[in-house]
Amino acid sequence: MSMRVRWEGDAFDPGCPTRVVLDRLGDKWTVLIVDILDSGPKRFNEIRLAIGGITPKVLTSTLRSLVADGLLEREVFAEVPPRVEYSLTDLGRSLQEPVAALRRWAEANVAEIVDSRDRHDEAQASAGV
Amino acid sequence: MSMRVRWEGDAFDPGCPTRVVLDRLGDKWTVLIVDILDSGPKRFNEIRLAIGGITPKVLTSTLRSLVADGLLEREVFAEVPPRVEYSLTDLGRSLQEPVAALRRWAEANVAEIVDSRDRHDEAQASAGV
DNA sequence: CCGAATCCTAGACGATACTG
DNA sequence: CAGTATCGTCTAGGATTCGG
């Protein structure tokens, strides 16, 4: 049992890989994928249909990244037809709560943001910009 | 006092603007900007230096988007030298908590993620991929 | 000094068709 | 079913320069 150096990141340090992690969390699909896998393991096309609007190619590459990051596990069953299941790892499950909070915030405030943006656009337009 | 239709978003509906909101939250700098403004109003270069690694142009455009979305307020003071302050609106303040949670998660787990990615890369390499 | 306007590139993302 | 392959697009972000 070796002691591990428990290293804490600092998102405000440009050299810290935390920046990279934040970038990945911020990609277009990660939040939705992590969020939907909270209800249990899912197959490729289950995820694809649940999310909607994501192409197979993009889903593949996003899932790959998440597996590499240790957030998801990919399990292949030797069956015909083939079956592949994706599920959250412990690390992935620990991300689910913050990520769901962000999604809930977005859902709760989307109306206000859209309003604000419309008002802003009008103001710009009437200013002749 | 008019009743407003309180419309709730659904991030899993491709047609819902919640998707757009999530995209914005996920850009490279929004999390850090919202987070740092929690400690009070800041000037352009204060934000720039606090974050580190962001160019003026990108900071300008990100701030503009956040103002348009109603998350930030931009206040110009007629002074010499000129002074401009950015601060969180109420809406922005409501975002700070979920966003800080995400940053904290990233900071706490960056080591594990980097490890996982390294191990994954090695496994790929030794498999001759 | 505080920022804004221009130009440019990398890579994320999408559409479509195809394979083991 | 679960992806690959190919091509095209779009824009966030970076380097640089300019105005007030």
PDB file of C-alpha atoms (C1' of nucleotides) in Angstrom, chain B residues 57, chain C residues 7-9, chain D residues 12-14:
ATOM      1  CA  LYS B  57     -10.324  39.519 -27.270  1.00  0.00           C
TER       2      LYS B  57
ATOM      3  C1'  DC C   7      -7.247  38.111 -39.249  1.00  0.00           C
ATOM      4  C1'  DC C   8      -6.476  33.323 -38.974  1.00  0.00           C
ATOM      5  C1'  DT C   9      -6.328  28.351 -37.582  1.00  0.00           C
TER       6       DT C   9
ATOM      7  C1'  DA D  12     -14.255  29.361 -30.312  1.00  0.00           C
ATOM      8  C1'  DG D  13     -10.146  30.841 -29.397  1.00  0.00           C
ATOM      9  C1'  DG D  14      -5.386  32.728 -30.230  1.00  0.00           C
TER      10       DG D  14
END
